[in-house]
mmCIF file of C-alpha atoms in Angstrom:
data_model
loop_
_atom_site.group_PDB
_atom_site.id
_atom_site.type_symbol
_atom_site.label_atom_id
_atom_site.label_comp_id
_atom_site.label_asym_id
_atom_site.label_seq_id
_atom_site.Cartn_x
_atom_site.Cartn_y
_atom_site.Cartn_z
ATOM 1 C CA PHE A 1 -8.429 -17.662 8.833
ATOM 2 C CA PRO A 2 -8.351 -18.501 5.071
ATOM 3 C CA TRP A 3 -11.583 -20.520 5.479
ATOM 4 C CA PHE A 4 -13.268 -17.568 7.191
ATOM 5 C CA LEU A 5 -12.012 -15.249 4.458
ATOM 6 C CA ALA A 6 -13.193 -17.578 1.678
ATOM 7 C CA VAL A 7 -16.711 -17.947 3.093
ATOM 8 C CA ASN A 8 -17.084 -14.206 3.601
ATOM 9 C CA SER A 9 -15.718 -13.219 0.196
ATOM 10 C CA GLY A 10 -17.709 -15.918 -1.598
ATOM 11 C CA ALA A 11 -21.008 -15.513 0.286
ATOM 12 C CA VAL A 12 -24.195 -15.267 -1.785
ATOM 13 C CA PRO A 13 -27.904 -15.160 -0.799
ATOM 14 C CA LEU A 14 -29.394 -18.314 0.727
ATOM 15 C CA ASP A 15 -32.857 -19.585 -0.203
ATOM 16 C CA ASP A 16 -35.492 -20.719 2.283
ATOM 17 C CA ALA A 17 -33.875 -24.159 2.474
ATOM 18 C CA GLY A 18 -30.527 -22.601 3.384
ATOM 19 C CA VAL A 19 -28.873 -23.379 0.038
ATOM 20 C CA ALA A 20 -26.670 -20.791 -1.643
ATOM 21 C CA GLN A 21 -28.087 -19.321 -4.857
ATOM 22 C CA TYR A 22 -25.502 -18.767 -7.566
ATOM 23 C CA GLY A 23 -25.615 -17.056 -10.949
ATOM 24 C CA ALA A 24 -28.917 -15.557 -12.048
ATOM 25 C CA LYS A 25 -30.698 -17.102 -9.068
ATOM 26 C CA ALA A 26 -28.714 -14.920 -6.675
ATOM 27 C CA ALA A 27 -30.193 -11.737 -8.102
ATOM 28 C CA GLN A 28 -33.717 -13.120 -7.765
ATOM 29 C CA GLN A 29 -33.310 -14.299 -4.178
ATOM 30 C CA PRO A 30 -34.122 -11.783 -1.398
ATOM 31 C CA HIS A 31 -31.676 -12.732 1.328
ATOM 32 C CA ALA A 32 -32.360 -10.209 4.083
ATOM 33 C CA GLY A 33 -28.841 -10.692 5.390
ATOM 34 C CA ARG A 34 -28.890 -14.498 5.043
ATOM 35 C CA THR A 35 -25.769 -15.312 3.035
ATOM 36 C CA GLY A 36 -23.356 -18.193 2.801
ATOM 37 C CA VAL A 37 -21.698 -20.671 0.446
ATOM 38 C CA THR A 38 -22.670 -24.139 -0.776
ATOM 39 C CA TYR A 39 -19.908 -26.366 -2.106
ATOM 40 C CA ASN A 40 -19.878 -29.546 -4.174
ATOM 41 C CA PRO A 41 -19.994 -32.995 -2.502
ATOM 42 C CA ALA A 42 -16.409 -33.585 -3.662
ATOM 43 C CA LEU A 43 -15.203 -31.373 -0.803
ATOM 44 C CA SER A 44 -16.697 -33.775 1.745
ATOM 45 C CA LYS A 45 -14.612 -36.546 0.236
ATOM 46 C CA SER A 46 -11.480 -34.406 0.563
ATOM 47 C CA ALA A 47 -12.367 -33.699 4.190
ATOM 48 C CA LYS A 48 -12.602 -37.445 4.867
ATOM 49 C CA ILE A 49 -9.146 -37.905 3.355
ATOM 50 C CA MET A 50 -7.824 -35.100 5.552
ATOM 51 C CA MET A 51 -9.269 -36.729 8.663
ATOM 52 C CA ALA A 52 -7.905 -40.123 7.645
ATOM 53 C CA THR A 53 -4.376 -38.762 7.216
ATOM 54 C CA THR A 54 -4.377 -37.503 10.823
ATOM 55 C CA VAL A 55 -4.055 -41.150 11.858
ATOM 56 C CA LEU A 56 -0.426 -40.932 10.720
ATOM 57 C CA TYR A 57 0.374 -38.848 13.799
ATOM 58 C CA LEU A 58 -0.573 -41.766 16.039
ATOM 59 C CA ILE A 59 2.202 -43.926 14.591
ATOM 60 C CA ILE A 60 4.807 -41.849 16.412
ATOM 61 C CA GLN A 61 2.643 -40.333 19.140
ATOM 62 C CA LEU A 62 1.566 -43.596 20.794
ATOM 63 C CA PRO A 63 5.116 -44.993 21.148
ATOM 64 C CA ALA A 64 6.297 -41.541 22.272
ATOM 65 C CA SER A 65 3.687 -41.450 25.034
ATOM 66 C CA THR A 66 4.785 -44.905 26.166
ATOM 67 C CA GLU A 67 8.450 -43.884 26.243
ATOM 68 C CA GLU A 68 7.680 -40.687 28.164
ATOM 69 C CA SER A 69 5.909 -42.693 30.842
ATOM 70 C CA GLU A 70 9.003 -44.860 31.290
ATOM 71 C CA THR A 71 11.826 -42.293 31.127
ATOM 72 C CA THR A 72 12.356 -38.538 31.073
ATOM 73 C CA VAL A 73 15.712 -38.730 29.281
ATOM 74 C CA ALA A 74 15.313 -37.495 25.718
ATOM 75 C CA ALA A 75 18.090 -39.717 24.368
ATOM 76 C CA ASP A 76 16.427 -42.835 25.771
ATOM 77 C CA GLN A 77 13.066 -41.735 24.396
ATOM 78 C CA ALA A 78 14.627 -41.260 20.978
ATOM 79 C CA LYS A 79 15.979 -44.807 20.984
ATOM 80 C CA GLY A 80 12.572 -46.236 21.775
ATOM 81 C CA GLU A 81 10.920 -44.141 19.074
ATOM 82 C CA HIS A 82 13.560 -44.727 16.395
ATOM 83 C CA PHE A 83 11.860 -47.681 14.701
ATOM 84 C CA TRP A 84 8.412 -46.079 14.833
ATOM 85 C CA ALA A 85 9.736 -42.914 13.231
ATOM 86 C CA LEU A 86 10.832 -45.037 10.264
ATOM 87 C CA VAL A 87 7.427 -46.758 10.130
ATOM 88 C CA GLY A 88 5.711 -43.380 10.222
ATOM 89 C CA LEU A 89 7.980 -42.051 7.482
ATOM 90 C CA ALA A 90 7.135 -44.997 5.232
ATOM 91 C CA ALA A 91 3.435 -44.574 5.967
ATOM 92 C CA CYS A 92 3.631 -40.866 5.117
ATOM 93 C CA ILE A 93 5.309 -41.609 1.792
ATOM 94 C CA ILE A 94 2.655 -44.180 0.900
ATOM 95 C CA ALA A 95 -0.165 -41.866 2.006
ATOM 96 C CA PHE A 96 1.321 -38.993 0.019
ATOM 97 C CA ILE A 97 1.523 -41.111 -3.146
ATOM 98 C CA LEU A 98 -2.047 -42.343 -2.673
ATOM 99 C CA TYR A 99 -3.225 -38.788 -2.115
ATOM 100 C CA LEU A 100 -1.543 -37.614 -5.324
ATOM 101 C CA ARG A 101 -3.113 -40.532 -7.157
ATOM 102 C CA GLU A 102 -6.540 -39.554 -5.820
ATOM 103 C CA CYS A 103 -5.983 -35.950 -6.880
ATOM 104 C CA ILE A 104 -5.082 -37.037 -10.415
ATOM 105 C CA LYS A 105 -8.109 -39.321 -10.547
ATOM 106 C CA GLU A 106 -10.364 -36.516 -9.324
ATOM 107 C CA ALA A 107 -8.954 -34.112 -11.903
ATOM 108 C CA ASN A 108 -9.652 -36.555 -14.744
ATOM 109 C CA GLU A 109 -13.075 -37.632 -13.518
ATOM 110 C CA ASP A 110 -16.016 -37.203 -15.858
ATOM 111 C CA LYS A 111 -18.251 -34.909 -13.805
ATOM 112 C CA ALA A 112 -21.133 -35.038 -16.243
ATOM 113 C CA LEU A 113 -21.110 -38.833 -16.315
ATOM 114 C CA GLU A 114 -21.085 -38.923 -12.503
ATOM 115 C CA ALA A 115 -24.133 -36.664 -12.510
ATOM 116 C CA VAL A 116 -25.931 -39.098 -14.828
ATOM 117 C CA ILE A 117 -25.059 -42.008 -12.530
ATOM 118 C CA GLU A 118 -26.419 -40.098 -9.544
ATOM 119 C CA GLY A 119 -29.572 -39.402 -11.541
ATOM 120 C CA ILE A 120 -30.016 -43.116 -12.248
ATOM 121 C CA LYS A 121 -29.480 -43.992 -8.588
ATOM 122 C CA SER A 122 -32.163 -41.491 -7.583
ATOM 123 C CA LYS A 123 -34.418 -42.908 -10.341
ATOM 124 C CA GLN A 124 -34.628 -39.544 -12.091
ATOM 125 C CA ILE A 125 -32.862 -40.776 -15.228
ATOM 126 C CA SER A 126 -33.547 -44.072 -17.008
ATOM 127 C CA ILE A 127 -30.863 -46.092 -18.720
ATOM 128 C CA THR A 128 -32.319 -44.990 -22.061
ATOM 129 C CA ALA A 129 -31.863 -41.328 -21.141
ATOM 130 C CA ALA A 130 -28.354 -42.115 -19.937
ATOM 131 C CA LEU A 131 -27.573 -43.781 -23.264
ATOM 132 C CA GLN A 132 -28.907 -40.748 -25.088
ATOM 133 C CA PHE A 133 -26.474 -38.678 -23.058
ATOM 134 C CA ALA A 134 -23.692 -41.137 -23.969
ATOM 135 C CA LYS A 135 -24.694 -40.855 -27.619
ATOM 136 C CA THR A 136 -24.445 -37.056 -27.677
ATOM 137 C CA THR A 137 -21.099 -37.029 -25.871
ATOM 138 C CA SER A 138 -19.467 -40.102 -27.403
ATOM 139 C CA LYS A 139 -16.498 -39.952 -29.732
ATOM 140 C CA GLY A 140 -17.662 -42.878 -31.843
ATOM 141 C CA ASP A 141 -20.869 -43.997 -33.511
ATOM 142 C CA LEU A 142 -23.139 -45.693 -30.976
ATOM 143 C CA SER A 143 -25.079 -47.365 -33.756
ATOM 144 C CA GLN A 144 -22.090 -49.649 -34.178
ATOM 145 C CA THR A 145 -20.503 -52.163 -31.801
ATOM 146 C CA LEU A 146 -19.974 -50.915 -28.266
ATOM 147 C CA MET A 147 -16.266 -50.543 -27.651
ATOM 148 C CA ASN A 148 -13.428 -48.484 -26.162
ATOM 149 C CA GLU A 149 -14.328 -45.291 -24.269
ATOM 150 C CA ASP A 150 -18.053 -45.491 -24.957
ATOM 151 C CA ALA A 151 -18.126 -49.019 -23.548
ATOM 152 C CA LYS A 152 -16.371 -47.826 -20.395
ATOM 153 C CA ARG A 153 -18.921 -45.050 -19.948
ATOM 154 C CA LEU A 154 -21.908 -47.368 -20.246
ATOM 155 C CA LYS A 155 -20.307 -49.998 -18.018
ATOM 156 C CA LYS A 156 -19.612 -47.377 -15.395
ATOM 157 C CA ILE A 157 -23.331 -46.610 -15.344
ATOM 158 C CA ILE A 158 -24.327 -50.270 -15.112
ATOM 159 C CA ARG A 159 -21.747 -51.570 -12.632
ATOM 160 C CA PRO A 160 -23.265 -50.265 -9.354
ATOM 161 C CA PHE A 161 -26.561 -51.950 -10.101
ATOM 162 C CA PHE A 162 -24.948 -55.143 -11.337
ATOM 163 C CA ALA A 163 -23.028 -55.486 -8.074
ATOM 164 C CA GLN A 164 -26.189 -54.805 -6.083
ATOM 165 C CA TYR A 165 -28.043 -57.746 -7.623
ATOM 166 C CA ASP A 166 -25.054 -60.076 -7.869
ATOM 167 C CA VAL A 167 -25.705 -61.207 -4.286
ATOM 168 C CA ASP A 168 -23.349 -64.202 -4.315
ATOM 169 C CA CYS A 169 -20.592 -62.151 -6.000
ATOM 170 C CA SER A 170 -20.382 -64.749 -8.759
ATOM 171 C CA GLY A 171 -20.043 -62.151 -11.477
ATOM 172 C CA HIS A 172 -23.192 -63.408 -13.226
ATOM 173 C CA LEU A 173 -26.925 -62.614 -13.214
ATOM 174 C CA ASP A 174 -29.831 -64.923 -13.981
ATOM 175 C CA VAL A 175 -33.023 -63.827 -15.773
ATOM 176 C CA SER A 176 -34.942 -62.767 -12.666
ATOM 177 C CA GLU A 177 -31.983 -60.799 -11.326
ATOM 178 C CA PHE A 178 -31.547 -59.121 -14.661
ATOM 179 C CA ASN A 179 -35.213 -58.116 -14.758
ATOM 180 C CA GLN A 180 -34.815 -56.541 -11.331
ATOM 181 C CA LEU A 181 -31.765 -54.708 -12.613
ATOM 182 C CA LEU A 182 -33.790 -53.234 -15.477
ATOM 183 C CA ILE A 183 -36.495 -52.145 -13.060
ATOM 184 C CA GLU A 184 -33.913 -50.483 -10.836
ATOM 185 C CA LEU A 185 -32.532 -48.668 -13.865
ATOM 186 C CA GLY A 186 -36.015 -47.296 -14.508
ATOM 187 C CA GLU A 187 -36.389 -49.101 -17.837
ATOM 188 C CA LYS A 188 -39.938 -50.196 -18.580
ATOM 189 C CA SER A 189 -39.790 -53.219 -20.882
ATOM 190 C CA GLN A 190 -41.851 -56.290 -21.794
ATOM 191 C CA GLY A 191 -40.806 -59.521 -20.130
ATOM 192 C CA SER A 192 -40.934 -61.631 -23.304
ATOM 193 C CA LYS A 193 -38.641 -59.248 -25.154
ATOM 194 C CA VAL A 194 -36.182 -59.234 -22.292
ATOM 195 C CA LEU A 195 -36.194 -63.030 -22.164
ATOM 196 C CA ASP A 196 -35.597 -63.406 -25.893
ATOM 197 C CA LYS A 197 -32.666 -61.027 -25.832
ATOM 198 C CA PHE A 198 -31.353 -62.713 -22.693
ATOM 199 C CA LYS A 199 -31.230 -66.076 -24.452
ATOM 200 C CA GLU A 200 -29.450 -64.539 -27.416
ATOM 201 C CA GLN A 201 -26.708 -63.198 -25.169
ATOM 202 C CA ASP A 202 -26.404 -66.403 -23.124
ATOM 203 C CA LYS A 203 -24.000 -67.996 -25.610
ATOM 204 C CA ASP A 204 -23.090 -71.000 -23.430
ATOM 205 C CA ASN A 205 -26.698 -71.656 -22.303
ATOM 206 C CA SER A 206 -25.586 -71.397 -18.687
ATOM 207 C CA GLY A 207 -28.738 -69.543 -17.661
ATOM 208 C CA SER A 208 -26.733 -66.545 -16.476
ATOM 209 C CA LEU A 209 -24.933 -63.543 -17.931
ATOM 210 C CA SER A 210 -21.535 -62.124 -17.080
ATOM 211 C CA PHE A 211 -21.077 -58.405 -16.551
ATOM 212 C CA ASP A 212 -19.785 -57.889 -20.100
ATOM 213 C CA GLU A 213 -22.727 -59.836 -21.492
ATOM 214 C CA VAL A 214 -25.116 -57.705 -19.453
ATOM 215 C CA ALA A 215 -23.497 -54.546 -20.813
ATOM 216 C CA GLU A 216 -23.806 -55.807 -24.398
ATOM 217 C CA PHE A 217 -27.400 -56.908 -23.715
ATOM 218 C CA LEU A 218 -28.437 -53.502 -22.406
ATOM 219 C CA TYR A 219 -26.693 -51.749 -25.237
ATOM 220 C CA SER A 220 -28.313 -53.818 -27.982
ATOM 221 C CA PHE A 221 -31.710 -53.756 -26.264
ATOM 222 C CA ILE A 222 -31.813 -49.996 -25.843
ATOM 223 C CA LYS A 223 -30.151 -49.270 -29.201
ATOM 224 C CA ASP A 224 -33.120 -50.842 -30.972
ATOM 225 C CA GLU A 225 -35.542 -48.513 -29.177
ATOM 226 C CA LEU A 226 -33.392 -45.385 -29.054
ATOM 227 C CA ASN A 227 -34.737 -43.922 -32.288
ATOM 228 C CA ASN A 228 -38.352 -44.673 -31.295
ATOM 229 C CA LYS A 229 -38.291 -42.729 -28.020
ATOM 230 C CA PRO A 230 -38.358 -38.962 -27.482
ATOM 231 C CA CYS A 231 -35.030 -37.591 -26.405
ATOM 232 C CA ASP A 232 -34.699 -36.988 -22.671
ATOM 233 C CA ASP A 233 -32.103 -34.241 -23.059
ATOM 234 C CA GLN A 234 -34.045 -31.896 -20.805
ATOM 235 C CA LYS A 235 -34.285 -34.562 -18.135
ATOM 236 C CA ILE A 236 -30.586 -35.291 -18.428
ATOM 237 C CA GLN A 237 -29.663 -31.608 -18.457
ATOM 238 C CA HIS A 238 -31.580 -31.189 -15.199
ATOM 239 C CA MET A 239 -29.101 -33.532 -13.534
ATOM 240 C CA MET A 240 -25.998 -31.962 -15.065
ATOM 241 C CA PRO A 241 -23.726 -29.659 -13.058
ATOM 242 C CA ALA A 242 -24.778 -26.092 -13.834
ATOM 243 C CA TYR A 243 -21.537 -25.089 -15.500
ATOM 244 C CA ASP A 244 -23.068 -22.411 -17.705
ATOM 245 C CA ASP A 245 -25.300 -20.978 -14.989
ATOM 246 C CA ASP A 246 -22.827 -20.209 -12.264
ATOM 247 C CA ASP A 247 -19.298 -20.895 -13.490
ATOM 248 C CA GLU A 248 -17.360 -18.567 -15.715
ATOM 249 C CA GLU A 249 -14.478 -19.648 -17.905
ATOM 250 C CA GLU A 250 -11.017 -19.159 -16.543
ATOM 251 C CA ALA A 251 -9.350 -16.145 -18.118
ATOM 252 C CA ILE A 252 -6.372 -17.087 -20.279
ATOM 253 C CA PRO A 253 -3.282 -14.877 -19.816
ATOM 254 C CA GLU A 254 -2.636 -12.630 -22.791
ATOM 255 C CA ASP A 255 0.725 -14.222 -23.577
ATOM 256 C CA LEU A 256 -0.967 -17.621 -23.910
ATOM 257 C CA ALA A 257 -4.154 -16.662 -25.710
ATOM 258 C CA ASP A 258 -2.701 -16.871 -29.229
ATOM 259 C CA LEU A 259 -0.861 -20.171 -28.699
ATOM 260 C CA SER A 260 -2.077 -23.641 -29.593
ATOM 261 C CA PRO A 261 -3.191 -25.940 -26.734
ATOM 262 C CA ALA A 262 0.073 -27.910 -26.975
ATOM 263 C CA GLN A 263 2.135 -24.714 -26.835
ATOM 264 C CA GLN A 264 0.057 -23.433 -23.922
ATOM 265 C CA LEU A 265 0.689 -26.658 -22.023
ATOM 266 C CA ARG A 266 4.443 -26.465 -22.572
ATOM 267 C CA ARG A 267 4.527 -22.789 -21.582
ATOM 268 C CA VAL A 268 2.491 -23.423 -18.417
ATOM 269 C CA LEU A 269 4.671 -26.391 -17.434
ATOM 270 C CA PHE A 270 7.844 -24.373 -17.946
ATOM 271 C CA ARG A 271 6.441 -21.445 -15.981
ATOM 272 C CA SER A 272 5.316 -23.720 -13.146
ATOM 273 C CA ILE A 273 8.694 -25.450 -12.876
ATOM 274 C CA TRP A 274 10.511 -22.113 -13.017
ATOM 275 C CA MET A 275 8.335 -20.540 -10.311
ATOM 276 C CA MET A 276 8.560 -23.594 -8.032
ATOM 277 C CA GLY A 277 12.321 -23.649 -8.517
ATOM 278 C CA VAL A 278 12.668 -19.993 -7.586
ATOM 279 C CA GLY A 279 10.362 -20.507 -4.610
ATOM 280 C CA THR A 280 12.412 -23.458 -3.396
ATOM 281 C CA VAL A 281 15.619 -21.407 -3.580
ATOM 282 C CA LEU A 282 13.989 -18.602 -1.588
ATOM 283 C CA VAL A 283 12.832 -21.074 1.065
ATOM 284 C CA LEU A 284 16.345 -22.512 1.379
ATOM 285 C CA ILE A 285 17.839 -19.024 1.723
ATOM 286 C CA PHE A 286 15.381 -17.490 4.187
ATOM 287 C CA SER A 287 13.882 -20.363 6.221
ATOM 288 C CA ASP A 288 16.814 -20.780 8.634
ATOM 289 C CA PRO A 289 17.201 -17.027 9.334
ATOM 290 C CA MET A 290 13.431 -16.814 9.844
ATOM 291 C CA VAL A 291 13.538 -19.587 12.462
ATOM 292 C CA ASP A 292 16.363 -17.789 14.249
ATOM 293 C CA CYS A 293 14.389 -14.552 14.136
ATOM 294 C CA LEU A 294 11.271 -16.131 15.630
ATOM 295 C CA SER A 295 13.356 -17.800 18.337
ATOM 296 C CA ASN A 296 14.970 -14.462 19.243
ATOM 297 C CA TRP A 297 11.577 -12.798 19.441
ATOM 298 C CA GLY A 298 10.517 -15.494 21.865
ATOM 299 C CA THR A 299 13.626 -14.993 23.983
ATOM 300 C CA ARG A 300 13.230 -11.217 24.126
ATOM 301 C CA THR A 301 9.491 -11.186 24.810
ATOM 302 C CA GLY A 302 9.453 -14.136 27.189
ATOM 303 C CA ILE A 303 6.811 -15.831 25.038
ATOM 304 C CA PRO A 304 7.586 -19.413 23.985
ATOM 305 C CA ALA A 305 8.784 -19.491 20.383
ATOM 306 C CA PHE A 306 6.062 -21.994 19.494
ATOM 307 C CA TYR A 307 3.285 -19.490 20.088
ATOM 308 C CA ILE A 308 5.044 -16.749 18.129
ATOM 309 C CA SER A 309 5.714 -19.152 15.258
ATOM 310 C CA PHE A 310 2.140 -20.417 15.343
ATOM 311 C CA VAL A 311 0.811 -16.888 14.828
ATOM 312 C CA LEU A 312 3.396 -15.408 12.446
ATOM 313 C CA ALA A 313 4.850 -18.297 10.427
ATOM 314 C CA PRO A 314 1.587 -19.151 8.585
ATOM 315 C CA LEU A 315 1.487 -15.607 7.202
ATOM 316 C CA ALA A 316 4.582 -16.529 5.194
ATOM 317 C CA SER A 317 4.293 -20.288 4.725
ATOM 318 C CA ASN A 318 0.577 -20.332 3.869
ATOM 319 C CA ALA A 319 0.270 -17.023 2.051
ATOM 320 C CA SER A 320 -0.381 -18.828 -1.240
ATOM 321 C CA GLU A 321 -3.387 -20.686 0.203
ATOM 322 C CA LEU A 322 -4.703 -17.444 1.675
ATOM 323 C CA LEU A 323 -4.438 -15.623 -1.642
ATOM 324 C CA SER A 324 -5.850 -18.429 -3.777
ATOM 325 C CA ALA A 325 -8.748 -19.052 -1.372
ATOM 326 C CA TYR A 326 -9.760 -15.397 -1.541
ATOM 327 C CA THR A 327 -9.277 -15.131 -5.317
ATOM 328 C CA TYR A 328 -11.368 -18.201 -6.126
ATOM 329 C CA ALA A 329 -14.084 -17.503 -3.551
ATOM 330 C CA ALA A 330 -14.533 -13.943 -4.819
ATOM 331 C CA LYS A 331 -15.834 -15.356 -8.128
ATOM 332 C CA LYS A 332 -18.996 -16.342 -6.212
ATOM 333 C CA SER A 333 -19.827 -19.638 -7.913
ATOM 334 C CA GLN A 334 -20.244 -23.103 -6.465
ATOM 335 C CA LYS A 335 -17.313 -24.403 -8.453
ATOM 336 C CA SER A 336 -15.028 -21.574 -7.343
ATOM 337 C CA ILE A 337 -15.900 -21.832 -3.634
ATOM 338 C CA THR A 338 -15.351 -25.584 -3.822
ATOM 339 C CA THR A 339 -11.942 -24.946 -5.371
ATOM 340 C CA ALA A 340 -11.125 -22.343 -2.725
ATOM 341 C CA LEU A 341 -11.985 -24.598 0.207
ATOM 342 C CA SER A 342 -10.431 -27.634 -1.483
ATOM 343 C CA THR A 343 -7.167 -25.704 -1.614
ATOM 344 C CA LEU A 344 -7.232 -25.387 2.173
ATOM 345 C CA VAL A 345 -8.211 -28.998 2.802
ATOM 346 C CA GLY A 346 -5.553 -30.088 0.325
ATOM 347 C CA ALA A 347 -2.950 -28.044 2.192
ATOM 348 C CA ALA A 348 -3.880 -29.890 5.392
ATOM 349 C CA CYS A 349 -3.522 -33.244 3.607
ATOM 350 C CA MET A 350 -0.097 -32.182 2.360
ATOM 351 C CA ASN A 351 0.920 -31.188 5.881
ATOM 352 C CA ASN A 352 -0.284 -34.536 7.243
ATOM 353 C CA THR A 353 1.640 -36.554 4.664
ATOM 354 C CA PHE A 354 4.503 -34.762 2.913
ATOM 355 C CA CYS A 355 5.478 -32.222 5.593
ATOM 356 C CA PHE A 356 4.952 -34.652 8.456
ATOM 357 C CA GLY A 357 7.073 -37.178 6.567
ATOM 358 C CA ILE A 358 9.930 -34.650 6.402
ATOM 359 C CA PHE A 359 9.568 -34.096 10.141
ATOM 360 C CA LEU A 360 9.720 -37.837 10.827
ATOM 361 C CA SER A 361 12.785 -38.196 8.611
ATOM 362 C CA LEU A 362 14.555 -35.672 10.836
ATOM 363 C CA VAL A 363 13.437 -37.573 13.925
ATOM 364 C CA TYR A 364 14.720 -40.838 12.465
ATOM 365 C CA PHE A 365 18.002 -39.796 10.849
ATOM 366 C CA ARG A 366 19.078 -37.376 13.586
ATOM 367 C CA GLY A 367 17.940 -39.532 16.486
ATOM 368 C CA LEU A 368 15.526 -36.967 17.932
ATOM 369 C CA ALA A 369 12.777 -37.584 20.481
ATOM 370 C CA TRP A 370 9.149 -36.834 19.618
ATOM 371 C CA GLN A 371 8.016 -34.445 22.347
ATOM 372 C CA PHE A 372 4.991 -32.788 20.825
ATOM 373 C CA THR A 373 2.037 -34.461 22.531
ATOM 374 C CA ALA A 374 0.076 -31.252 23.107
ATOM 375 C CA GLU A 375 0.669 -29.992 19.576
ATOM 376 C CA THR A 376 -0.306 -33.346 18.071
ATOM 377 C CA ILE A 377 -3.574 -33.506 20.003
ATOM 378 C CA ALA A 378 -4.425 -29.929 18.993
ATOM 379 C CA ILE A 379 -3.668 -30.542 15.305
ATOM 380 C CA VAL A 380 -5.737 -33.733 15.123
ATOM 381 C CA LEU A 381 -8.659 -32.312 17.118
ATOM 382 C CA ILE A 382 -8.951 -29.101 15.092
ATOM 383 C CA GLN A 383 -8.764 -30.968 11.776
ATOM 384 C CA TRP A 384 -11.505 -33.323 12.895
ATOM 385 C CA ILE A 385 -13.731 -30.422 13.943
ATOM 386 C CA ILE A 386 -13.329 -28.721 10.561
ATOM 387 C CA GLY A 387 -13.641 -32.055 8.747
ATOM 388 C CA LEU A 388 -16.923 -32.946 10.468
ATOM 389 C CA LEU A 389 -18.356 -29.495 9.763
ATOM 390 C CA THR A 390 -17.438 -29.963 6.105
ATOM 391 C CA ILE A 391 -18.882 -33.470 5.830
ATOM 392 C CA PHE A 392 -22.208 -32.889 7.558
ATOM 393 C CA MET A 393 -22.909 -29.314 6.407
ATOM 394 C CA ARG A 394 -22.713 -28.565 2.683
ATOM 395 C CA THR A 395 -23.670 -24.944 3.282
ATOM 396 C CA HIS A 396 -21.556 -22.688 5.480
ATOM 397 C CA ASN A 397 -22.777 -19.282 6.596
ATOM 398 C CA LYS A 398 -20.819 -16.612 8.394
ATOM 399 C CA LEU A 399 -21.526 -18.204 11.774
ATOM 400 C CA HIS A 400 -19.916 -21.458 10.668
ATOM 401 C CA ALA A 401 -17.011 -19.470 9.258
ATOM 402 C CA ALA A 402 -16.603 -17.709 12.617
ATOM 403 C CA ILE A 403 -16.582 -21.073 14.435
ATOM 404 C CA ILE A 404 -13.817 -22.314 12.148
ATOM 405 C CA LEU A 405 -11.944 -19.031 12.633
ATOM 406 C CA LEU A 406 -12.077 -19.581 16.408
ATOM 407 C CA CYS A 407 -10.280 -22.896 15.867
ATOM 408 C CA TYR A 408 -7.143 -20.851 15.176
ATOM 409 C CA PRO A 409 -6.800 -19.311 18.664
ATOM 410 C CA GLY A 410 -8.529 -22.403 20.045
ATOM 411 C CA CYS A 411 -5.604 -24.519 18.900
ATOM 412 C CA LEU A 412 -3.243 -22.288 20.866
ATOM 413 C CA GLY A 413 -5.529 -22.552 23.880
ATOM 414 C CA ILE A 414 -5.523 -26.350 23.702
ATOM 415 C CA VAL A 415 -1.713 -26.469 23.543
ATOM 416 C CA TRP A 416 -1.341 -24.004 26.428
ATOM 417 C CA THR A 417 -3.833 -25.928 28.583
ATOM 418 C CA LEU A 418 -2.231 -29.315 27.930
ATOM 419 C CA GLU A 419 1.267 -27.985 28.612
ATOM 420 C CA ASN A 420 0.626 -25.687 31.570
ATOM 421 C CA VAL A 421 -2.374 -27.277 33.280
ATOM 422 C CA LEU A 422 -1.898 -30.978 32.571
ATOM 423 C CA ALA A 423 1.909 -30.684 32.308
ATOM 424 C CA TRP A 424 2.080 -32.597 29.010
ATOM 425 C CA ASP A 425 4.980 -31.920 26.665
#
C-alpha cells in the first residue's frame, strides 16, 4: 500500500516516451491523464539487494522442508533445524552489516562525479571536460601535483577504462593499449605527443605503465592543454543530476536554523537517539499486549490470527514508512520519489536481515521449529515481483502501482492456497 500511495501522491505528467517530467517541464507537458513517477537508477540497485537478501530465508526453509518430510513432531523438527538456525542467524548478521555499509557508501557517494563517469562511458564527455569539472570542484590547485582527493577523483574516472584494456590483468598498459584508452575516453590527440609523454612516464623503460603512471600521464598531458581549450561546462552540466531543476532544499526546522552546522549535527543526533529510545520503550510496553489482542480477535472471529495480524499489524509497525513515503513523494521531484520508494525497499531489506535474524535467534535459543513454509514462499515471491518491476521499469504509472498494491492481498491468497489447498504449513 505505501508504494501505491507514493506513486499516486508523487505522480507528474509523462512525456511521449513515458518519462516523468519534473520541475518546470511538468507545467509545459500536456499529459491528458498520463501521469507517473520516474526514479533514479540507484533504486534498481536497492531492489537487487532486497532480492538478494531473500536468499537468507532458504537457509532455514530448505532444512525445515527436509525435516517436515521425515517427521511431524515439532520437537524433532526443531532438533534437525537447530544448527541451520544458527547458520541463518550468522548470515543475517553479516548481511545486515554489509547492507549498512552499502547504505553509508551510498550516502557518501559523489553523485556529480558518477554522472561525469557515466557521460564518459557514453562518450558524451571527454577526459578533458571531466578534468575541467574536477578543476571547478576540486579543493586544491590542479595546476600543481595531482594528489589526495583530486587524485582519487581523476583515478575513479580512469579506472573503468584502464581495467577494460588491461586484458591480462597485469596492472600495466603498453603504448598501443594506452592509445586505445585515450580514444575510448574521447580524447583526440597526436600520436607523437602521446608517445613522447609515454616515454617520460615510463621511468624503468619497461615499455608499459602502471595505473598510477597512467593517471599521472593523463593529468600532465591534459593539464598542458587545459588552458588552450574552450571550457565544456555546458556539456558537463548536461550530464549532471538536475538538482536545481526539480529538487528543492530540505526545510531546516526553526530551532536549528540559527545554529552552526556542528551544533545542528549534535542536536539532530541527540534528538534521533532520544526519539528512538522512546520508541523502543513504547514497543517493549505495547508489543506483547498487541499480540495477545490480535490472537484474541482471531479466536473470537474464527479467523486465523496470522491473517488478522497480516492486515492490521503493518498499520502500526510500518506507519513510519507509510508516512515518510507519502511526505517525500508529495514533493513531486525525481529525488524525492526515489527517496520515498527507497524507504520502502530499505524496510524490506531490514526485514530480511535484522528482523529475520531476531526471528532465527528465537528459533535457535528457544529450540523452536520453523513451520512457515507458506509464509516464506509468499514473502520471497512478492519481493521478487516488486523487485523485478523496479529493476526493469524506471517509470511507474498508476497501473503499475495498482499491480503492486494487489500484491498485498495476493500475498494472503498465496498463503491461504498453500495452507488449505496444498496442505503446506
